[in-house]
Amino acid sequence: MEFSEHIKTANVEDVVLRRPFYQPTKGTLCVTGHHLIFSNRGGDSARPFLLLLRNIDAIEKSVENLLGYSRLFSSTGQSQRPSVSSGTITLKCKDLCVLQLDIPGMEECLNIASSIESLSSLETVSEMYPFFYRPPFLSLQDQWGLSSTEQHYAQMKEIHDGWRVSQVNRDYSVSPSYPPAVIVPHSIDDETLVKAARFRQGGRFPVLCYYHRETGTVIMRSSQPLSGANRKRCREDELLLQAVIDGSELGYIIDTRSSQQAQQARMTGGGFESKSCYRGWKRLHRQLEKGKVLQESLIKLVEACGDQSHSVDRWLSKLENSKWLSHVQTALSTAGLVAECVERDGHSVLVHGSEGTDTSLLVSSLAQLILDPDSRTLAGFLGLLEREWVQAGHPFQQRCAHSAYSHVRLRHEAPVFVLLLDCVWQLARQFPLAMGFSEPLLLRLAKEVYASDYGTFLCNSDQERCVTGVKERTHCLFQSLLRANERQHYSNPLYERTELAIWPSIQPPSLQLWKGLFLQWTDDALHLVEAQKVIQNLVSQCHRPLNEKVENTDG
Amino acid sequence: TENCKLYSRLLILYPGYGVVENVRLIDRTVSRKATVGTLYLSATHTIFVENNPETRKETWVLHSLVASVERPPTTPSGSHLVIRTKNFQVLELLVPQERDATDIHASLARLSRPEKYSELYCLSINPTANKEEREESWSFLDLQADYRRMGVPNNLWVGTPANSEYRVCDTYPSELFVPKSATPPVIVGSSKFRSRGRFPVLTYFHQDTLASICRCSQPLSGFSARSQEDEQMMQAIMKANPGSEYIYVVDTRPKLNAMANRAAGKGYENEDHYTNIKLQFIGIENIHVMRNSQQKIIDIKTPSMGDFLWGLESSGWLKHIKAVLDAGVFIAKAVAEEGVSVVVHCSDGWDRTAQACSLASVLLDPYYRTMKGLMLLIERDWVSFGHKFSHRYNHLDGDPKEVSPVIDQFVECVWQLSEQFPCAFEFNERFLIQLRRHVYSCQYGNFLGNSQKERRDMRLRERTYSLWPQLWKDRAQYVNPLYRADHTQTQGMLRPNTTPYCFKMWKGMYNRLEKSAPPRHSPADLLTAVREETQQLEQELTNHQEVAPRGTAHSGTKQERPGRPAPSTGDGSVDSPPHDYRSTQRGPPDPAMTLPLGPPKGSDPDDLSSACSDIESGVIDLSSRSSSGGDDCKDPESDEAIYCPAWSGTRGPDTGRLPC
């Protein structure tokens, strides 16, 4: 299919663009297969404004037609004469920016709007922009992704005795959403894994995600067991979990559903690990919201942030009503619990909810950030995201199809990844020295996950990425973020590594609204960005002369 | 030991109950761990000293900062005492003998509610030891010089002797500035037409636009009364601004309140009687509403985010903060953008008026965003213009209905602004917290009494010290490292966003040192640390270059630098309990406190006078001194460092508290 089929009007002159932080400007609007391009005709040398169509979440249009057919007037009156028929398109983007285009001519306006509507909601992966994006500084020959399971395993010498890499899923037949290789206990053979996988939803049998050196305990994750209404058992699954706590008397299962929800899941074939079958495993329930509830929370929050009313009461009541900060609190609290089991009690933990592709990943990756200094570096954090989200099969394409503005009926959308980023921001705010990366990185990721030049967040699983050729025909965002000049921009100038666990406070006053994301298009955010620059300058001023001197002395 | 000697000299023990042993200090977090120690009651402080010979941590609570002492019912293990301080900290003690608890309760109840000024700290503790130093401390700020800085007097505004010896208005300062055309009869006549004689006078003059901010109290207009002199006074104020044809009269009260006052013969200006005034109501609530609102925000103690936000909303506190800031913004915009003079009043013109005028000054003039500027501003708009400090902050046991957190709100507005403009203020949050603390603590003479006249009559300048030079001396702790005098945020008028989402709860003030929360961790503090560290490294580098082969003591790694203020951010320690992630239904989290505010600064613990004048914190911690073997490093966050011992431990022996 050609993109041009969707483009009825490719160019419109004398369009006025209104966007945050800029004066309205007049220029030429151009629609291409993937972008809106706005160039300021003859104006300053500023580069044209480029908007990825994929970034557009909702489009609203209004047209005015005062004097019937106005073409006659507008074509003779040149640009001086105001066109009598005109339209306004409001674009609400997935990065929460709201833009407005005033377009002369009703027909043009409607054409542009319909092109945007159809092009921004294309669903065929291979037609998306990452398949066309070819920046000069990256080559398709580069490795796609930062690391593989095998490489990750190879780096962790200390687990080689007890754990092994299994290729049981090499053709994605055991679990379609798992990567080809996973880390499992040494004593469990592939045959057992295959059987255990049949007992877990989506074949997501328990796999290792983190090994804690200090206590020798681990964090595992999986999906729910398919025990069903008649309390089925699976010997292999029990063996697998037994092998995890081999030698120690206790392990914890953190179920991210309430116990009532877990009970109910049995009616639809799901379930939980019963005490009698899984000796030594203690189950704790922590209800984390996901899916529709979470998406609606985001929608309400964004709506509240856009409310220009001047009543504090109304704002606080809307903020409370959105429940977003409550979700942040629960996620951090559950991750804290997992970390506490591992670090303080010295017991291994298995995390799962139902599918094991959303809240389980949220909790396991936050727990790793709390515990593991390696995951708090810039590269380490991106590595964590790659392992725990991209490879682990978080269905990005489904979850991030639409954001907070869309009027489209919700299907699988849920801002789990945005919630993760918010929680990480809270951690970084509470421990400003501990993270090697800075807020701009989190903001960049929050934007890229919805609309990107890169292929990293395309598709729903590793398997889909292989089938559609994402790894061969797109570039990897993480690779790009680690290039020298980008790295500089996304590093935390105050970073100082600590080996200790960073226990976040989950008291309500300690958790704040993430202004940098939710209010990023307000002046307020501008002042904070300025402050960041001052910090950066300060640190570099402080360190530069000193480093030079030290070098001179050493020399 | 050294410390015992210190006590024996410091303590002027109350007969009968000076020292109680085997008292338990209970950690008010979930763990409710108790430390055993000895409780001392001195004339000025309650002091708890841990028995643990390793740490001997000390907790000091200034009597004048005690807000309440409660005695929950006695339990088999002893009697509980809960001490709440005016700076929102809570100390829970378990006393083994009921009789002792009764005694402590009774004496604290008495000590924390002085009946005479002479019982207050600044007047009872060795106040006049050094005459020269004392006099110097009072000449640290010069209000008249600040008026000269803004170009007053000039050909529009002149000083008037009308109020010398406080003849016209006993709550005003003796030196006042009025429009040049305002004759003495006009001044006196206007004064008679204003509540408590507080006639319109200049508080800020804006040199760029020649517009000014004047303040006064409500007119005694009732339903129909008018005063020719008062009308002439307003006319004179308008004339003193050559460029404008009208003035704003900002009544900071809600219109309904102002109307209600008319029945009592007071009220607001009738626009028909005054030529060319525009009356504007702002709607800041009265002191009673504010007192109740603050109590509600203090009482919010909930682990649930929903309940917290609901509590925040129902307290109304942020709504009031916004109203105060909105008043300041309105005035500042009128002056700087429209070039129109503003006359501000409320009822008596010493609470809301002080808030609105001083905030407008902060917004208008970058100078008031510096440390010295803010001191001057408080000295002018609050102290000299007769804000009733002793009544509002309950210095003496008095009418509880007079008490209200008026200056708290001003300080908080400045904090909210500093959150919005991180580079615009020379001082940090700690400076504001310390400022507010001293308004309540009475350790210095600045805020005693209710007017300049009262302070003069008490001869405070001869009997007490001024706070300002002390704060200035410690300014290193209070500097905002992001402040740049040449930064765009620093120039000209601040135009804050007052959309509701810009206001948040001031955690540093209301949830201080909650044990389970990570300590304050503003990047600003860290930067100060970075900067200090760099200086230190440079110093050492110089030393290193001078004494070249000096061995391996300084390997250049950051971890080994002494003196870095434990920057850390979190109780990242292994031994300190993480938060309660376990229970879904948590008990009340009870922000724990017991934490000292500032490091001790006296270099010689035996020197009584220095120890006294330096104990400026209600609750201080001497443990770093007693356990660090003479390491005199100053740790501005020492209070908080206690809760991140392991972290600070990784940085070497900088605090003397090692991880267990």
Tab-separated table of C-alpha atoms in Angstrom, chain B residues 180-343:
chain	number	residue	atom	x	y	z
B	180	LYS	CA	5.742	64.965	50.209
B	181	SER	CA	2.391	66.726	49.977
B	182	ALA	CA	0.955	65.045	53.068
B	183	THR	CA	0.929	67.720	55.739
B	184	PRO	CA	0.918	66.915	59.476
B	185	PRO	CA	-2.818	67.700	59.790
B	186	VAL	CA	-3.525	65.303	56.941
B	187	ILE	CA	-1.432	62.612	58.635
B	188	VAL	CA	-3.111	63.059	61.990
B	189	GLY	CA	-6.572	63.258	60.448
B	190	SER	CA	-6.016	60.177	58.351
B	191	SER	CA	-4.665	58.356	61.363
B	192	LYS	CA	-7.839	59.134	63.302
B	193	PHE	CA	-9.908	57.640	60.516
B	194	ARG	CA	-7.956	54.370	60.502
B	195	SER	CA	-8.224	51.374	62.800
B	196	ARG	CA	-5.615	51.712	65.594
B	197	GLY	CA	-4.301	54.845	63.985
B	198	ARG	CA	-2.446	52.954	61.274
B	199	PHE	CA	-2.559	55.533	58.474
B	200	PRO	CA	-1.161	54.898	54.964
B	201	VAL	CA	2.651	54.954	54.831
B	202	LEU	CA	5.259	53.855	52.335
B	203	THR	CA	6.689	50.359	52.489
B	204	TYR	CA	8.216	49.876	49.049
B	205	PHE	CA	9.166	52.312	46.332
B	206	HIS	CA	9.737	51.009	42.824
B	207	GLN	CA	12.381	53.155	41.198
B	208	ASP	CA	11.737	52.052	37.616
B	209	THR	CA	8.066	53.009	37.534
B	210	LEU	CA	7.948	55.436	40.494
B	211	ALA	CA	4.961	53.448	41.727
B	212	SER	CA	4.889	52.566	45.388
B	213	ILE	CA	3.367	50.148	47.856
B	214	CYS	CA	1.756	51.732	50.903
B	215	ARG	CA	0.148	50.006	53.847
B	216	CYS	CA	-2.432	50.926	56.453
B	217	SER	CA	-5.369	49.489	58.398
B	218	GLN	CA	-9.055	49.553	57.487
B	219	PRO	CA	-10.846	52.904	57.448
B	220	LEU	CA	-13.397	53.643	60.163
B	221	SER	CA	-15.977	54.181	57.492
B	222	GLY	CA	-18.882	52.212	58.860
B	223	PHE	CA	-21.835	52.681	56.539
B	224	SER	CA	-21.331	56.312	55.678
B	225	ALA	CA	-18.513	58.016	57.598
B	226	ARG	CA	-15.760	59.756	55.683
B	227	SER	CA	-12.641	61.729	56.434
B	228	GLN	CA	-11.418	64.569	54.312
B	229	GLU	CA	-7.858	64.105	55.549
B	230	ASP	CA	-7.854	60.429	54.727
B	231	GLU	CA	-9.145	61.206	51.254
B	232	GLN	CA	-6.426	63.830	50.880
B	233	MET	CA	-3.867	61.275	52.041
B	234	MET	CA	-4.915	58.830	49.323
B	235	GLN	CA	-4.873	61.672	46.806
B	236	ALA	CA	-1.347	62.531	47.937
B	237	ILE	CA	-0.256	58.954	47.422
B	238	MET	CA	-1.620	59.008	43.903
B	239	LYS	CA	0.086	62.345	43.208
B	240	ALA	CA	3.363	60.900	44.435
B	241	ASN	CA	3.303	58.708	41.342
B	242	PRO	CA	3.443	61.231	38.493
B	243	GLY	CA	2.681	58.702	35.788
B	244	SER	CA	-0.583	57.333	37.019
B	245	GLU	CA	-4.141	58.555	37.258
B	246	TYR	CA	-5.444	56.196	39.874
B	247	ILE	CA	-4.292	53.903	42.665
B	248	TYR	CA	-5.308	50.454	43.694
B	249	VAL	CA	-6.587	49.915	47.192
B	250	VAL	CA	-6.063	46.230	47.889
B	251	ASP	CA	-8.222	44.931	50.699
B	252	THR	CA	-6.696	41.521	51.372
B	253	ARG	CA	-9.790	40.256	53.137
B	254	PRO	CA	-12.695	38.382	51.587
B	255	LYS	CA	-15.291	40.985	50.605
B	256	LEU	CA	-17.862	39.493	52.931
B	257	ASN	CA	-15.581	39.959	55.949
B	258	ALA	CA	-14.877	43.530	54.945
B	259	MET	CA	-18.594	44.259	54.665
B	260	ALA	CA	-19.298	42.688	58.024
B	261	ASN	CA	-16.800	45.096	59.553
B	262	ARG	CA	-18.932	48.031	58.508
B	263	ALA	CA	-21.449	47.154	61.173
B	264	ALA	CA	-18.697	47.752	63.730
B	265	GLY	CA	-17.925	51.180	62.340
B	266	LYS	CA	-14.999	49.920	60.266
B	267	GLY	CA	-14.979	48.547	56.755
B	268	TYR	CA	-13.444	49.634	53.491
B	269	GLU	CA	-13.073	52.677	51.295
B	270	ASN	CA	-16.156	53.906	49.538
B	271	GLU	CA	-15.125	54.406	45.934
B	272	ASP	CA	-17.510	57.328	45.624
B	273	HIS	CA	-15.745	59.285	48.328
B	274	TYR	CA	-12.214	58.778	47.175
B	275	THR	CA	-11.263	60.089	43.779
B	276	ASN	CA	-9.542	57.677	41.446
B	277	ILE	CA	-9.148	54.606	43.587
B	278	LYS	CA	-9.819	51.103	42.406
B	279	LEU	CA	-10.783	48.798	45.196
B	280	GLN	CA	-9.737	45.177	44.942
B	281	PHE	CA	-10.561	42.371	47.365
B	282	ILE	CA	-8.184	39.409	47.512
B	283	GLY	CA	-9.830	37.027	49.928
B	284	ILE	CA	-7.164	35.864	52.360
B	285	GLU	CA	-8.950	34.288	55.304
B	286	ASN	CA	-8.529	35.490	58.886
B	287	ILE	CA	-6.110	34.240	61.546
B	288	HIS	CA	-8.593	31.800	63.053
B	289	VAL	CA	-9.198	30.030	59.778
B	290	MET	CA	-5.454	29.829	59.202
B	291	ARG	CA	-4.764	28.423	62.663
B	292	ASN	CA	-7.284	25.632	62.175
B	293	SER	CA	-6.046	24.938	58.686
B	294	GLN	CA	-2.466	24.503	59.837
B	295	GLN	CA	-3.553	22.186	62.612
B	296	LYS	CA	-5.267	20.017	60.026
B	297	ILE	CA	-2.212	19.790	57.848
B	298	ILE	CA	-0.079	18.838	60.852
B	299	ASP	CA	-2.565	16.151	61.740
B	300	ILE	CA	-2.457	14.414	58.372
B	301	LYS	CA	-0.864	11.117	59.193
B	302	THR	CA	-1.772	8.430	56.822
B	303	PRO	CA	0.052	5.847	54.818
B	304	SER	CA	-2.577	5.944	52.120
B	305	MET	CA	-2.053	8.279	49.202
B	306	GLY	CA	-5.769	8.795	48.696
B	307	ASP	CA	-6.370	9.800	52.318
B	308	PHE	CA	-3.312	12.004	52.258
B	309	LEU	CA	-4.472	13.972	49.241
B	310	TRP	CA	-7.940	14.149	50.683
B	311	GLY	CA	-6.531	15.438	53.970
B	312	LEU	CA	-4.426	17.975	52.127
B	313	GLU	CA	-7.454	19.200	50.280
B	314	SER	CA	-9.714	19.381	53.302
B	315	SER	CA	-7.107	21.234	55.348
B	316	GLY	CA	-7.372	24.049	52.815
B	317	TRP	CA	-3.777	24.988	53.593
B	318	LEU	CA	-2.503	25.150	50.035
B	319	LYS	CA	-5.563	27.123	49.037
B	320	HIS	CA	-4.637	29.729	51.659
B	321	ILE	CA	-1.008	29.741	50.565
B	322	LYS	CA	-2.172	30.396	47.038
B	323	ALA	CA	-4.412	33.243	48.199
B	324	VAL	CA	-1.486	34.907	49.962
B	325	LEU	CA	0.746	34.515	46.928
B	326	ASP	CA	-1.996	35.762	44.622
B	327	ALA	CA	-2.182	38.930	46.710
B	328	GLY	CA	1.562	39.452	46.300
B	329	VAL	CA	1.350	38.811	42.561
B	330	PHE	CA	-1.503	41.273	42.120
B	331	ILE	CA	0.402	44.043	43.885
B	332	ALA	CA	3.687	43.341	42.133
B	333	LYS	CA	2.031	43.345	38.710
B	334	ALA	CA	0.211	46.603	39.413
B	335	VAL	CA	3.477	48.256	40.430
B	336	ALA	CA	5.864	46.864	37.830
B	337	GLU	CA	3.633	46.302	34.823
B	338	GLU	CA	0.982	49.000	35.158
B	339	GLY	CA	3.119	51.453	37.093
B	340	VAL	CA	0.234	52.071	39.471
B	341	SER	CA	0.708	52.594	43.196
B	342	VAL	CA	-1.039	50.271	45.596
B	343	VAL	CA	-2.360	50.852	49.098
